[in-house]
Tab-separated table of C-alpha atoms and ligand atoms in Angstrom:
chain	number	residue	atom	x	y	z
A	45	MET	CA	-25.411	-18.009	12.420
A	46	GLU	CA	-24.928	-14.471	13.691
A	47	ILE	CA	-21.847	-12.416	12.782
A	48	LYS	CA	-20.829	-9.133	14.358
A	49	THR	CA	-17.777	-7.160	13.236
A	50	LEU	CA	-15.737	-6.115	16.270
A	51	GLU	CA	-12.807	-4.579	14.403
A	52	LYS	CA	-11.965	-4.059	10.756
A	53	ASP	CA	-9.323	-2.210	8.779
A	54	ASP	CA	-7.435	-2.934	5.552
A	55	ARG	CA	-5.306	-5.616	7.247
A	56	LYS	CA	-7.191	-6.898	10.294
A	57	LEU	CA	-10.606	-8.394	10.915
A	58	ARG	CA	-12.082	-9.427	14.274
A	59	LEU	CA	-15.494	-11.070	14.215
A	60	LEU	CA	-17.874	-12.367	16.848
A	61	ILE	CA	-19.522	-15.450	15.349
A	62	ARG	CA	-22.449	-17.089	17.164
A	63	GLY	CA	-24.379	-20.233	16.306
A	64	VAL	CA	-21.561	-22.387	14.872
A	65	ASP	CA	-19.709	-25.353	16.326
A	66	PRO	CA	-15.917	-25.761	16.772
A	67	PRO	CA	-15.396	-28.047	13.720
A	68	TYR	CA	-16.980	-25.428	11.447
A	69	ILE	CA	-14.967	-22.484	12.767
A	70	ASN	CA	-11.804	-24.607	12.726
A	71	ALA	CA	-12.438	-25.602	9.104
A	72	ILE	CA	-12.639	-21.890	8.201
A	73	ARG	CA	-9.409	-21.188	10.102
A	74	ARG	CA	-7.616	-24.012	8.311
A	75	ASN	CA	-8.924	-22.988	4.875
A	76	VAL	CA	-7.714	-19.415	5.461
A	77	LEU	CA	-4.222	-20.771	6.172
A	78	SER	CA	-3.946	-23.521	3.613
A	79	GLU	CA	-6.504	-23.174	0.815
A	80	VAL	CA	-7.107	-19.480	-0.028
A	81	PRO	CA	-4.629	-18.730	-2.844
A	82	CYS	CA	-2.392	-15.691	-3.122
A	83	MET	CA	0.476	-14.587	-5.362
A	84	ALA	CA	4.128	-15.233	-4.524
A	85	ILE	CA	7.351	-15.376	-6.486
A	86	ASP	CA	7.857	-19.014	-7.425
A	87	GLU	CA	10.753	-19.018	-9.854
A	88	VAL	CA	13.758	-16.723	-10.267
A	89	VAL	CA	16.210	-16.465	-13.139
A	90	ILE	CA	19.390	-14.841	-11.841
A	91	ILE	CA	21.112	-12.971	-14.649
A	92	GLU	CA	23.822	-11.423	-12.515
A	93	ASN	CA	24.511	-11.702	-8.793
A	94	SER	CA	27.790	-10.377	-7.438
A	95	SER	CA	26.305	-9.726	-3.972
A	96	VAL	CA	27.432	-11.699	-0.914
A	97	LEU	CA	24.186	-13.732	-0.863
A	98	HIS	CA	23.905	-16.995	-2.753
A	99	ASP	CA	21.314	-17.219	-5.533
A	100	GLU	CA	19.228	-19.713	-3.508
A	101	ILE	CA	19.005	-17.391	-0.494
A	102	LEU	CA	17.990	-14.491	-2.709
A	103	ALA	CA	15.298	-16.630	-4.369
A	104	HIS	CA	13.997	-17.672	-0.939
A	105	ARG	CA	13.880	-14.054	0.259
A	106	LEU	CA	12.064	-12.980	-2.900
A	107	GLY	CA	9.505	-15.779	-2.464
A	108	LEU	CA	8.593	-14.540	1.005
A	109	ILE	CA	7.785	-10.975	-0.094
A	110	PRO	CA	3.979	-10.637	0.118
A	111	LEU	CA	2.504	-9.535	-3.206
A	112	LYS	CA	-0.816	-7.795	-3.801
A	113	THR	CA	-3.072	-10.426	-5.340
A	114	ASP	CA	-5.808	-10.231	-7.953
A	115	LEU	CA	-7.804	-13.447	-7.586
A	116	ASP	CA	-10.292	-12.487	-10.294
A	117	SER	CA	-7.773	-12.064	-13.121
A	118	TYR	CA	-5.416	-14.995	-12.535
A	119	ASN	CA	-5.756	-18.790	-12.496
A	120	LEU	CA	-3.962	-21.299	-10.357
A	121	PRO	CA	-1.291	-22.817	-12.655
A	122	GLU	CA	-2.841	-26.311	-12.337
A	123	GLU	CA	-6.261	-24.945	-13.361
A	124	CYS	CA	-5.077	-22.695	-16.207
A	125	SER	CA	-6.077	-23.667	-19.734
A	126	CYS	CA	-2.503	-23.081	-20.997
A	127	LYS	CA	-1.381	-26.354	-19.307
A	128	SER	CA	2.177	-25.065	-19.670
A	129	GLU	CA	4.820	-25.400	-16.977
A	130	PHE	CA	6.096	-21.951	-17.959
A	131	GLY	CA	2.652	-20.414	-17.566
A	132	CYS	CA	0.864	-17.719	-19.541
A	133	ASN	CA	-0.493	-14.212	-18.947
A	134	LEU	CA	-3.389	-15.689	-16.988
A	135	CYS	CA	-1.319	-17.680	-14.505
A	136	ARG	CA	2.044	-15.906	-14.243
A	137	VAL	CA	3.328	-12.395	-13.567
A	138	THR	CA	6.878	-11.366	-14.437
A	139	LEU	CA	8.841	-9.033	-12.178
A	140	THR	CA	12.312	-7.764	-12.923
A	141	LEU	CA	15.036	-6.247	-10.782
A	142	ASP	CA	18.236	-4.490	-11.839
A	143	ARG	CA	20.303	-2.582	-9.263
A	144	GLU	CA	23.997	-1.764	-9.184
A	145	ALA	CA	26.033	-0.099	-6.440
A	146	LYS	CA	28.079	2.414	-8.422
A	147	ASP	CA	29.630	4.802	-5.874
A	148	GLU	CA	28.531	3.566	-2.450
A	149	THR	CA	26.882	0.656	-0.606
A	150	ILE	CA	23.158	0.431	-1.334
A	151	THR	CA	20.248	-1.660	-0.066
A	152	VAL	CA	18.021	-3.363	-2.602
A	153	TYR	CA	14.388	-3.199	-1.474
A	154	SER	CA	11.178	-4.916	-2.557
A	155	GLY	CA	10.236	-1.579	-4.134
A	156	ASP	CA	13.018	-2.111	-6.695
A	157	LEU	CA	11.056	-4.980	-8.248
A	158	VAL	CA	9.351	-3.835	-11.443
A	159	SER	CA	6.172	-5.756	-12.244
A	160	GLU	CA	4.591	-6.156	-15.673
A	161	ASN	CA	1.218	-5.744	-13.922
A	162	PRO	CA	0.941	-2.642	-11.703
A	163	ASN	CA	-1.699	-4.463	-9.601
A	164	ILE	CA	0.674	-7.292	-8.669
A	165	VAL	CA	3.407	-5.564	-6.682
A	166	PRO	CA	4.955	-6.041	-3.211
A	167	VAL	CA	2.605	-4.940	-0.407
A	168	SER	CA	5.466	-2.835	0.940
A	169	ASP	CA	8.318	-1.081	-0.869
A	170	LYS	CA	10.505	-1.231	2.203
A	171	ILE	CA	11.345	-4.932	2.564
A	172	PRO	CA	15.163	-5.249	2.329
A	173	ILE	CA	16.401	-7.983	-0.021
A	174	VAL	CA	20.186	-7.563	0.013
A	175	LYS	CA	22.928	-4.959	0.470
A	176	LEU	CA	25.271	-4.308	-2.441
A	177	ALA	CA	28.788	-3.017	-1.863
A	178	LYS	CA	30.438	-0.707	-4.379
A	179	GLY	CA	30.773	-2.465	-7.750
A	180	GLN	CA	28.251	-5.241	-6.974
A	181	ARG	CA	25.161	-5.808	-9.091
A	182	LEU	CA	21.937	-7.780	-8.914
A	183	LYS	CA	19.927	-8.450	-12.042
A	184	LEU	CA	17.132	-10.994	-12.194
A	185	GLU	CA	13.759	-11.945	-13.571
A	186	ALA	CA	11.156	-13.448	-11.228
A	187	TYR	CA	7.883	-15.237	-11.958
A	188	ALA	CA	5.009	-14.959	-9.514
A	189	ARG	CA	2.153	-17.449	-9.471
A	190	LEU	CA	-0.939	-18.151	-7.432
A	191	GLY	CA	-0.474	-20.931	-4.914
A	192	LYS	CA	-1.833	-22.309	-1.660
A	193	GLY	CA	-0.469	-22.220	1.880
A	194	LYS	CA	-0.658	-26.017	2.126
A	195	ASP	CA	2.129	-26.185	-0.478
A	196	HIS	CA	4.364	-23.417	0.936
A	197	ALA	CA	3.994	-20.791	3.666
A	198	LYS	CA	4.831	-18.048	1.118
A	199	TRP	CA	1.328	-18.626	-0.287
A	200	GLN	CA	-0.434	-17.976	3.010
A	201	PRO	CA	-2.416	-14.739	2.627
A	202	VAL	CA	-2.426	-14.184	6.407
A	203	SER	CA	-0.002	-13.733	9.253
A	204	LEU	CA	-2.705	-14.769	11.735
A	205	SER	CA	-5.855	-16.885	11.585
A	206	ALA	CA	-7.183	-17.930	14.999
A	207	TYR	CA	-10.278	-18.134	17.151
A	208	LYS	CA	-11.205	-18.391	20.801
A	209	TYR	CA	-14.390	-18.958	22.738
A	210	MET	CA	-16.464	-15.910	23.639
A	211	PRO	CA	-15.725	-15.276	27.349
A	212	ARG	CA	-18.338	-14.777	30.041
A	213	LEU	CA	-17.157	-13.007	33.228
A	214	LYS	CA	-19.178	-12.558	36.395
A	215	VAL	CA	-18.245	-10.717	39.592
A	216	ASP	CA	-20.345	-11.549	42.651
A	217	ASP	CA	-20.698	-8.097	44.216
A	218	LYS	CA	-21.946	-9.557	47.511
A	219	ASN	CA	-18.820	-11.687	47.938
A	220	CYS	CA	-16.287	-9.249	46.362
A	221	ASP	CA	-14.563	-6.727	48.666
A	222	ALA	CA	-12.869	-4.921	45.741
A	223	CYS	CA	-9.345	-5.839	46.895
A	224	GLY	CA	-8.208	-5.418	43.269
A	225	LYS	CA	-6.033	-8.561	43.103
A	226	CYS	CA	-7.858	-9.806	39.997
A	227	VAL	CA	-7.373	-6.423	38.296
A	228	ASP	CA	-3.627	-6.431	38.986
A	229	ILE	CA	-2.968	-9.984	37.806
A	230	CYS	CA	-4.978	-9.889	34.557
A	231	PRO	CA	-2.459	-10.021	31.675
A	232	ARG	CA	-4.912	-8.424	29.234
A	233	LYS	CA	-6.223	-5.613	31.472
A	234	VAL	CA	-9.771	-6.874	31.058
A	235	LEU	CA	-10.893	-5.698	34.504
A	236	ILE	CA	-10.960	-2.283	36.104
A	237	LYS	CA	-11.705	-1.028	39.619
A	238	SER	CA	-14.174	1.813	39.508
A	239	LYS	CA	-16.033	3.461	42.387
A	240	GLY	CA	-15.220	0.576	44.746
A	241	LYS	CA	-16.474	-2.055	42.301
A	242	ILE	CA	-14.847	-4.413	39.795
A	243	GLU	CA	-16.038	-3.851	36.246
A	244	VAL	CA	-15.262	-5.474	32.914
A	245	ARG	CA	-13.370	-3.010	30.720
A	246	ASP	CA	-12.818	-5.137	27.591
A	247	LEU	CA	-14.488	-8.549	27.583
A	248	TYR	CA	-13.238	-9.443	24.085
A	249	ALA	CA	-9.623	-9.171	25.261
A	250	CYS	CA	-10.019	-11.964	27.818
A	251	ILE	CA	-7.957	-15.081	27.033
A	252	LEU	CA	-9.777	-17.326	29.559
A	253	CYS	CA	-6.576	-17.932	31.554
A	254	LYS	CA	-8.486	-17.798	34.877
A	255	ASP	CA	-5.582	-16.057	36.655
A	256	CYS	CA	-8.157	-13.669	38.140
A	257	VAL	CA	-10.116	-16.588	39.666
A	258	ASN	CA	-6.949	-18.139	41.114
A	259	ALA	CA	-5.832	-14.788	42.560
A	260	CYS	CA	-9.122	-14.108	44.319
A	261	PRO	CA	-8.686	-14.638	48.089
A	262	LYS	CA	-12.378	-15.404	48.613
A	263	ASP	CA	-13.604	-18.976	48.964
A	264	PRO	CA	-15.478	-19.596	46.713
A	265	PRO	CA	-13.906	-16.975	44.409
A	266	ALA	CA	-15.977	-13.831	43.913
A	267	ILE	CA	-15.199	-13.857	40.189
A	268	SER	CA	-16.045	-16.574	37.683
A	269	VAL	CA	-14.754	-17.096	34.144
A	270	GLU	CA	-16.722	-19.205	31.692
A	271	TRP	CA	-17.301	-19.194	27.955
A	272	GLU	CA	-20.277	-19.361	25.648
A	273	GLU	CA	-20.861	-22.622	23.821
A	274	ASN	CA	-20.891	-22.112	20.034
A	275	ALA	CA	-19.790	-18.463	20.129
A	276	PHE	CA	-16.301	-17.518	18.943
A	277	ILE	CA	-14.075	-14.514	18.400
A	278	PHE	CA	-12.309	-15.023	15.075
A	279	ILE	CA	-9.174	-12.989	14.352
A	280	LEU	CA	-7.571	-12.690	10.953
A	281	GLU	CA	-4.571	-10.578	9.942
A	282	SER	CA	-3.829	-10.288	6.230
A	283	THR	CA	-0.268	-9.973	4.933
A	284	GLY	CA	-1.687	-7.313	2.617
A	285	ALA	CA	-2.027	-9.765	-0.294
A	286	LEU	CA	-5.845	-9.627	-0.132
A	287	PRO	CA	-8.387	-7.627	1.900
A	288	PRO	CA	-9.242	-9.623	5.074
A	289	GLU	CA	-12.951	-9.846	4.232
A	290	ARG	CA	-12.112	-11.344	0.825
A	291	ILE	CA	-9.899	-13.962	2.506
A	292	ILE	CA	-12.671	-15.118	4.807
A	293	THR	CA	-15.347	-15.194	2.094
A	294	GLU	CA	-13.006	-17.238	-0.127
A	295	ALA	CA	-12.395	-19.646	2.784
A	296	VAL	CA	-16.168	-20.118	3.217
A	297	LYS	CA	-16.678	-20.656	-0.538
A	298	ILE	CA	-13.894	-23.257	-0.570
A	299	LEU	CA	-15.470	-25.028	2.428
A	300	ASP	CA	-18.800	-25.183	0.555
A	301	ARG	CA	-17.046	-26.773	-2.431
A	302	GLN	CA	-15.233	-29.267	-0.199
A	303	LEU	CA	-18.512	-30.291	1.458
A	304	GLU	CA	-20.237	-30.688	-1.923
A	305	GLU	CA	-17.372	-32.876	-3.093
A	306	PHE	CA	-17.589	-34.922	0.099
A	307	ALA	CA	-21.369	-35.343	-0.267
A	308	GLY	CA	-20.821	-36.474	-3.877
A	309	LEU	CA	-18.360	-39.122	-2.734
A	310	ILE	CA	-20.828	-40.466	-0.171
A	311	GLU	CA	-23.490	-40.856	-2.885
A	312	VAL	CA	-21.053	-42.723	-5.115
A	313	GLN	CA	-20.296	-45.108	-2.244
A	314	LYS	CA	-24.006	-45.753	-1.713
A	315	LEU	CA	-24.529	-46.692	-5.373
A	316	GLU	CA	-21.732	-49.235	-5.214
B	226	LIG	S1	-9.423	-15.032	32.615
B	226	LIG	FE1	-7.363	-14.151	32.398
B	226	LIG	S2	-7.580	-12.657	30.751
B	226	LIG	FE2	-9.656	-13.150	31.409
B	226	LIG	S3	-10.133	-11.606	32.922
B	226	LIG	FE3	-9.300	-13.337	34.063
B	226	LIG	S4	-7.111	-12.905	34.229
B	226	LIG	FE4	-7.926	-11.541	32.669
B	227	LIG	S1	-9.801	-10.649	43.673
B	227	LIG	FE1	-11.853	-11.380	44.238
B	227	LIG	S2	-12.416	-10.162	45.992
B	227	LIG	FE2	-10.653	-9.147	45.075
B	227	LIG	S3	-11.574	-7.624	43.696
B	227	LIG	FE3	-11.249	-9.462	42.489
B	227	LIG	S4	-13.198	-10.593	42.620
B	227	LIG	FE4	-13.214	-9.076	44.256
B	228	LIG	ZN1	-1.674	-20.243	-17.910
């Protein structure tokens, strides 16, 4: 396997992965979405709510606020040694919120949540939760836990996990008269006309739609669009819960464990 990083920042990762087949890359994509744990608010005790939103809606909104996650210090509740449905310091984080609109209407934001652990806080302070009119108050205690995306979307550490085949574009200079129709129709501005020739500006942006081939007036078309077998562009966007590279390495580790478990089951079957 060969991996090249095409783009990387604290939220986004774009990789070119060669030498793997579609089931493998799809298993990674699925594990990123459904198996890599992250923190989310899972239970809310409403002490006072005189806002216009019902308690249930507030709890739902709180659950969907992405929280910074520390995978090394916390256990999944089902794997924690406390075996308690309330949880302990190793599987639960308590956040509190207490805001009151005294003189004017105010907006309660995610930044108003106060966490007992300064490392487990909302990824953004600016997510609105509710507006409070004069005299209204919201006071609550919330419990965040690790969970998996397969149980609820609030536990997905990503907003995007996808892959596509690595494109291969070819322009036949002998057949092409540089009319520019392929350049104009391309939705991703992959092609460019330069010095009377068609050139590829950004191959990785191509979505293999073949609009350029269909727009070419030549017969056969002077441009061809194909893709490399077993080479993929993998794109991952973190919600901010975990660094993107940690998400993908966790997904690979989980896949290894799943395969070991599967291999173990096959051996058991053989013995029977
Ligand atoms: S296949 Fe689609 S995205 Fe790719 S170069 Fe052609 S028109 Fe652009
Ligand atoms: S549409 Fe066909 S002929 Fe026109 S510039 Fe593109 S490849 Fe060349
Ligand atoms: Zn515990």
